[in-house]
XYZ file of C-alpha atoms in Angstrom:
366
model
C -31.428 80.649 -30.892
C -31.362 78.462 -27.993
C -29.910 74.390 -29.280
C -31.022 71.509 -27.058
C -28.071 69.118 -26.836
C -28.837 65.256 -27.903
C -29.728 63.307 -25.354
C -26.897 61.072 -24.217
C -28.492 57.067 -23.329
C -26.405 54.628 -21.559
C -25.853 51.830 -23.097
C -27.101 48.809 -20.956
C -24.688 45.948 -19.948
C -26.557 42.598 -21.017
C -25.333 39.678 -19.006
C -24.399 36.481 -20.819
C -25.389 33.299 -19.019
C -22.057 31.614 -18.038
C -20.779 28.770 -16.075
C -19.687 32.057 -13.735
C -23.000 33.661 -13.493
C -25.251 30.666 -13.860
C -27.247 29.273 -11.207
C -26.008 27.072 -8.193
C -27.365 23.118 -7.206
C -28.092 23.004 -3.570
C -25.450 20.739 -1.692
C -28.376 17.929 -0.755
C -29.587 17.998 -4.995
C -26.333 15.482 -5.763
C -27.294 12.517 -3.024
C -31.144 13.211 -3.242
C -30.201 12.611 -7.246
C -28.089 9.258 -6.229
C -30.759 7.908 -3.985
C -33.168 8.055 -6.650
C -31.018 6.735 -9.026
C -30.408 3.629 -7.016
C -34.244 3.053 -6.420
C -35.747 3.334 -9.945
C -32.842 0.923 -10.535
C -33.702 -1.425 -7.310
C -37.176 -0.976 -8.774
C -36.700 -2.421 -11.688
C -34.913 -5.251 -10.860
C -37.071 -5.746 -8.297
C -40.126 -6.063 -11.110
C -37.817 -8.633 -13.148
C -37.501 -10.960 -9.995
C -41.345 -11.068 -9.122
C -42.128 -11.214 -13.061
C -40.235 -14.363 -12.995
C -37.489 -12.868 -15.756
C -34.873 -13.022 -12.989
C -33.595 -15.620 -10.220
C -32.282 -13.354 -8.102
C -32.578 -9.858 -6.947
C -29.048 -8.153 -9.089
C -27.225 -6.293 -6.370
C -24.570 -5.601 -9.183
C -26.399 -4.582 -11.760
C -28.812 -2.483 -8.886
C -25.278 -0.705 -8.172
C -24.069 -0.274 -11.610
C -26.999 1.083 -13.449
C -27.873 3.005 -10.749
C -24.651 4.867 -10.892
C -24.760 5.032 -14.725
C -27.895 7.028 -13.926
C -26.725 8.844 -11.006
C -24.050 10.243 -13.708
C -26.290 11.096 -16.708
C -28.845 12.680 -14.390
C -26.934 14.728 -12.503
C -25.485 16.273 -15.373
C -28.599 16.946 -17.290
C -29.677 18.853 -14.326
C -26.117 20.863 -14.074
C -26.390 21.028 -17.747
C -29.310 22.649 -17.431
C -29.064 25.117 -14.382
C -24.983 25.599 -13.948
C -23.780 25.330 -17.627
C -21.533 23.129 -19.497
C -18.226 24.004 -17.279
C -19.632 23.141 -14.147
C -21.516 19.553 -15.598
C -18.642 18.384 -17.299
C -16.545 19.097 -13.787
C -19.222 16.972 -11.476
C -19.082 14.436 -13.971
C -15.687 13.766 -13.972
C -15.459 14.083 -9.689
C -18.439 11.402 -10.076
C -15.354 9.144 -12.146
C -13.257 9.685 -9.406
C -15.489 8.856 -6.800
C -16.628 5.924 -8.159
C -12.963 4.776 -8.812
C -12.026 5.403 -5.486
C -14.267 3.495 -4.201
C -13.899 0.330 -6.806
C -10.079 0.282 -5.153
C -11.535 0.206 -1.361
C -13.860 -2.523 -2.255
C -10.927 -5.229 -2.378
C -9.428 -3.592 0.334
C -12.583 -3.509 2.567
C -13.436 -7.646 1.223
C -10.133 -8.515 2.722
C -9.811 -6.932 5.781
C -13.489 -8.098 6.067
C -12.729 -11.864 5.436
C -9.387 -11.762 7.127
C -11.255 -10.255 10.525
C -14.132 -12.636 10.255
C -12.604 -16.194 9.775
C -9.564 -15.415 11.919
C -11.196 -13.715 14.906
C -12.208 -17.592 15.953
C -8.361 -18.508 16.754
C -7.579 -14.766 17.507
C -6.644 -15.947 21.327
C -4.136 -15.962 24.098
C -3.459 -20.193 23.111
C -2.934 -18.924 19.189
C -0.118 -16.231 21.072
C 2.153 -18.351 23.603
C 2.035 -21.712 21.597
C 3.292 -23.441 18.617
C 2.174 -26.251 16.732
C 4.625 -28.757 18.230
C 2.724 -32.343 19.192
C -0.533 -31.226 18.066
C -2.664 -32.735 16.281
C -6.818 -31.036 15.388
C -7.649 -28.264 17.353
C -5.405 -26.295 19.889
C -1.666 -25.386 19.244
C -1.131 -21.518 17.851
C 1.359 -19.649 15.552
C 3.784 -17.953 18.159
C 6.687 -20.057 16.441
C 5.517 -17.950 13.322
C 5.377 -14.883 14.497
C 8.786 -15.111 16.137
C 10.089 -16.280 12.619
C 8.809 -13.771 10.712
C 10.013 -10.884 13.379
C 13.726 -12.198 13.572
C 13.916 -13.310 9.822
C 12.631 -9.455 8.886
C 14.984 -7.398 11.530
C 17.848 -9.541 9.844
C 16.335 -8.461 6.388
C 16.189 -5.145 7.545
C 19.777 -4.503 8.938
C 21.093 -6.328 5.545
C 19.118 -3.849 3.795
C 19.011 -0.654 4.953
C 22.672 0.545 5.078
C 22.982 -1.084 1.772
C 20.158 0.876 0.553
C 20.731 4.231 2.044
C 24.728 4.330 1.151
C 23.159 3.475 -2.928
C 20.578 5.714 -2.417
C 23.619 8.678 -1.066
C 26.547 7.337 -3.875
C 23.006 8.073 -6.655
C 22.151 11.760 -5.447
C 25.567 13.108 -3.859
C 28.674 11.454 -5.953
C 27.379 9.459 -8.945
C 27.898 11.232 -12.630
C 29.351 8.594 -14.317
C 28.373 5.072 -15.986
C 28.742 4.016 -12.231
C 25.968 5.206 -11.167
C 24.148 4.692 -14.589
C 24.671 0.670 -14.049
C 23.755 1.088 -10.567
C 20.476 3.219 -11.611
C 19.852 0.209 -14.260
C 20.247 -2.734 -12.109
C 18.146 -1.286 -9.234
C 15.081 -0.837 -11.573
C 15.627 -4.318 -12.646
C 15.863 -5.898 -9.402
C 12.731 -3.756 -8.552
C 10.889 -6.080 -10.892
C 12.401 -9.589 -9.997
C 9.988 -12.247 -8.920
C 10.199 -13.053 -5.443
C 10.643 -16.798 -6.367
C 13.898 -15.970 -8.225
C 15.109 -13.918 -4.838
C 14.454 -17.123 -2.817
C 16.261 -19.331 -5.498
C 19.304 -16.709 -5.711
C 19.378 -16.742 -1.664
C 19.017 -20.985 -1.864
C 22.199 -21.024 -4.248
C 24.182 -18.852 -2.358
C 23.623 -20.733 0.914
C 24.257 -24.188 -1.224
C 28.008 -22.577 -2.737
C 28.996 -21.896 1.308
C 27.017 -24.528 2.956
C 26.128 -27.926 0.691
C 22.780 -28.477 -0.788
C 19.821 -29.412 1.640
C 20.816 -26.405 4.071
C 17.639 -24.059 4.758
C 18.037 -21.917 7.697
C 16.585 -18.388 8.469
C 19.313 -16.540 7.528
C 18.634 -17.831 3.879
C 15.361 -16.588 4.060
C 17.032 -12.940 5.509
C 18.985 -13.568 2.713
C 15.782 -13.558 -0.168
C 13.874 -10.606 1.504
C 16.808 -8.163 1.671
C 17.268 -8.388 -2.535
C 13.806 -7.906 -2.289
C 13.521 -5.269 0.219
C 16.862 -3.343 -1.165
C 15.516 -2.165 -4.396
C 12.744 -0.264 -2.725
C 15.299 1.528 0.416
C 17.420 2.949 -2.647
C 14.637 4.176 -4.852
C 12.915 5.904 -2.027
C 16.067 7.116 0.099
C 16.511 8.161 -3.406
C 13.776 10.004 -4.170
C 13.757 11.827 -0.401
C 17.419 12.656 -0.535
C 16.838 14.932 -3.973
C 13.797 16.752 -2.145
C 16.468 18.203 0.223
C 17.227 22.190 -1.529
C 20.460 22.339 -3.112
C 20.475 26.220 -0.939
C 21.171 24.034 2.220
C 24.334 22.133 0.656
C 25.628 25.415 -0.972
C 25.350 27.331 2.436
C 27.301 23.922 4.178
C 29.842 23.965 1.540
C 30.264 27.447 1.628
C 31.404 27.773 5.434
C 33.991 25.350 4.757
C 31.898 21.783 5.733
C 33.197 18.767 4.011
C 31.076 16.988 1.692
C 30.686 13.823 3.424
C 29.659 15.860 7.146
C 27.076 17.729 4.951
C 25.966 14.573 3.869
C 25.562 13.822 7.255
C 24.617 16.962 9.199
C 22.315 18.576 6.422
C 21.115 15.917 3.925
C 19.759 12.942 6.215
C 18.211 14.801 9.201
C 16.597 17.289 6.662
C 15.242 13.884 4.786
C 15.093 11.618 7.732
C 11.328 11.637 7.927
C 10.903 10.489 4.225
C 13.661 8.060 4.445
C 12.254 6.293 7.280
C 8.668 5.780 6.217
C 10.597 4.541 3.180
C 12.380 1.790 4.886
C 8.942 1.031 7.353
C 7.359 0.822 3.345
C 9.333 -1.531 2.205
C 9.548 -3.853 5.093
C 5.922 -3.863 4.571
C 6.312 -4.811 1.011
C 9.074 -8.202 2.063
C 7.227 -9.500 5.402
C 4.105 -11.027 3.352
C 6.637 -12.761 0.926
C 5.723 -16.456 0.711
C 7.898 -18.343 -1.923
C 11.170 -16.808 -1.239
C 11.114 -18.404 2.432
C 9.339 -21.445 1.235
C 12.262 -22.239 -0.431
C 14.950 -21.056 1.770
C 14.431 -20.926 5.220
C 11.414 -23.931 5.268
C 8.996 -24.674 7.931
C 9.022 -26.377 11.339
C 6.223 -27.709 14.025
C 8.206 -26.094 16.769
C 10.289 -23.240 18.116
C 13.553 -21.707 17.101
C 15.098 -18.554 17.598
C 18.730 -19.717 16.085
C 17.955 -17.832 12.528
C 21.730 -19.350 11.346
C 20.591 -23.342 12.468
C 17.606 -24.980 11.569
C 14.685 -24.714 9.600
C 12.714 -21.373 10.946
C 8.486 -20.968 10.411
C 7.072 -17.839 9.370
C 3.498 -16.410 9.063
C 3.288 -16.576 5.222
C 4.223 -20.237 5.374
C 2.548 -20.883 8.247
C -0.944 -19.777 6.491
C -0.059 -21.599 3.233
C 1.062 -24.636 5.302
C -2.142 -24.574 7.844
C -4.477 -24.593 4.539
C -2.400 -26.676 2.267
C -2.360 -29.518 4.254
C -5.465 -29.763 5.932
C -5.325 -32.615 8.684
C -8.275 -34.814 9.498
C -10.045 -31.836 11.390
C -9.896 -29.468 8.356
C -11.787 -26.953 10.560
C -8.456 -26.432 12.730
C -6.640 -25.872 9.981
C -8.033 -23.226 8.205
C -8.925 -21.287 11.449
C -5.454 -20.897 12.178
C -4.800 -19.943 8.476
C -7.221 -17.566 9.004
C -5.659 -16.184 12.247
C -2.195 -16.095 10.780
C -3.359 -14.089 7.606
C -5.112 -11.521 9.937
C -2.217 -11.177 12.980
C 0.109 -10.386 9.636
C -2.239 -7.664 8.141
C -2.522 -6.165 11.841
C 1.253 -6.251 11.426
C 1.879 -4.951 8.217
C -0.965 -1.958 9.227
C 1.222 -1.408 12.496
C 4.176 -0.847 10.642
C 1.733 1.554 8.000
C 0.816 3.211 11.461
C 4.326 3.461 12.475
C 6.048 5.061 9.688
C 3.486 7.479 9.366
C 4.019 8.815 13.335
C 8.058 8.343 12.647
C 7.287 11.036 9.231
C 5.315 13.485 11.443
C 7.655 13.487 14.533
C 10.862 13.738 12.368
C 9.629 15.976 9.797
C 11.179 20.106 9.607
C 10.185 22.301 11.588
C 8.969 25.146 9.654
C 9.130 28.841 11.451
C 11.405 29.558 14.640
């Protein structure tokens, strides 16, 4: 008797919608979604102004609703077509975005400002002249800019070896309470108001000197306790980047400490170290109240930082706008031309440390 065997069925694999296997926006669906966000918003506001319940047309509140719908829109849709994962994620990139761009918008505003109200004095007269027997319009801010470079390279050779040989005691030889104090009072003087450098510099210069003395050295003086701080922390930081492997391998063919220091530690971490130093005289060469105080302000020339009162571009702008002459117009243009020649300079040295970290940086491979 012949037996048919049961008939064997497959079971079928049901899919589960997923964010994985979920559908897809197109690229262009996010920006066609913002556009329309803005205009329904730009709509409305534009109905409020010709209904007479608004003055104005709201640019804000066109670019801040309209974002607020951008975000709930968008992930409806994703909600609906790419699941839960993948809305929640766009949402969150859309908080990014959006603070991103809230930090360029100062950023952009004063580089905006700066360029337009100081491109009128932005010429060769503001370049190879000072202010010395002028009165209105004319004269420039080359006695500044000399100030600032010679009170800043004085700052700078003050603070650097100071900084690095902290920054190499911290990561190569300090274990003890030495290096704990040292640890404690660099994060403090990481916080000290510039004001209380310039005094500190002022007092110093009045033990040695007599009260009444302001010279640029003083003002050297101020911007190095400043500018010190910030060499250790980030020589610091770069020096314990460099792989212990590399001072074991030095020690272990018989290299003193201090030539390993040397020959393995700073050229592996020169790249770092340096943008840190171009970084932090950055931070010093805006300061304002620290040379206020210390090294002063003069009409004329004077490249003698250790004699005489010494101008530089902070001072200069706060001076030029502080005490605005007869022909106020004169004075605030070269304000204006000072505060943009020393954001060209601080974005040089930006520039510069950046080129210095690529050409000095390892070489990976052979």
């Amino acid at each position: 008797m012949a037996t048919t065997a049961p008939s064997r069925t497959r079971p079928v694999a049901t899919t589960l919608p997923n964010s994985l296997t979920a559908g897809k926006l197109h690229r262009a669906t996010a920006p066609l979604i913002f556009l329309a966000s803005w205009l329904v918003m730009a709509v409305i506001f534009l109905v409020l102004l010709v209904s007479g319940a608004a003055e104005d047309f709201n640019y804000v509140g066109t670019a801040v609703f309209g974002t607020l719908l951008f975000g709930v829109a968008l992930f409806v849709i994703s909600l609906a077509v790419e699941g839960e994962r993948k809305a929640k994620d766009r949402v969150i990139t859309i908080l990014v975005t959006v603070a991103f761009v809230l930090a360029l918008i100062p950023l952009i505003s004063l580089v905006f400002t700066a360029v337009t109200n100081g491109s009128g004095r932005f010429d060769p007269l503001f370049f190879n002249s000072s202010l010395r027997n002028v009165v209105g319009e004319g004269g420039g801010g080359l006695h500044a800019i000399m100030g600032t470079l010679i009170i800043t390279a004085i700052a700078a050779v003050i603070s650097i070896p100071v900084g690095l040989m902290s920054a190499i005691y911290l990561v190569e030889y300090g274990r003890g309470r030495l290096a704990r104090a040292i640890t404690f009072f660099v994060d403090v003087m990481t916080g000290i108001p510039s004001i209380v450098a310039g005094l500190f510099a002022y007092a110093l210069l009045v033990l040695f000197l007599g009260p009444g003395v302001r010279m640029g050295f003083g003002g050297a003086l101020a911007l190095s306790v400043l500018m010190i701080p910030v060499v250790v922390r980030s020589a610091e930081e770069m020096l314990k980047l460099v792989p212990n492997e590399l001072r074991e391998a030095s020690y272990a063919l018989g290299v003193p400490k201090w030539l390993t220091v040397v020959k393995i530690v700073l050229p592996t971490s020169l790249a770092g170290i340096v943008t840190g130093v171009m970084l932090a005289i950055a931070r010093v060469i805006g300061e304002t109240a620290p040379l206020l105080i210390v090294a002063g302000f003069t009409q004329g020339m004077n490249y003698n930082p250790f004699k005489d009162q010494m101008m530089t571009l902070p001072v200069f702008v706060f001076r030029q706008y502080a005490d605005q002459g007869a022909d106020a117009a004169a004075y605030v243009d070269r304000a204006w031309t000072g505060a943009l020649v020393l954001i060209l300079i601080v974005m040089a040295l930006n520039i510069i440390a950046r080129l210095i970290a690529r050409i000095f940086a390892p070489k990976l491979g052979r």
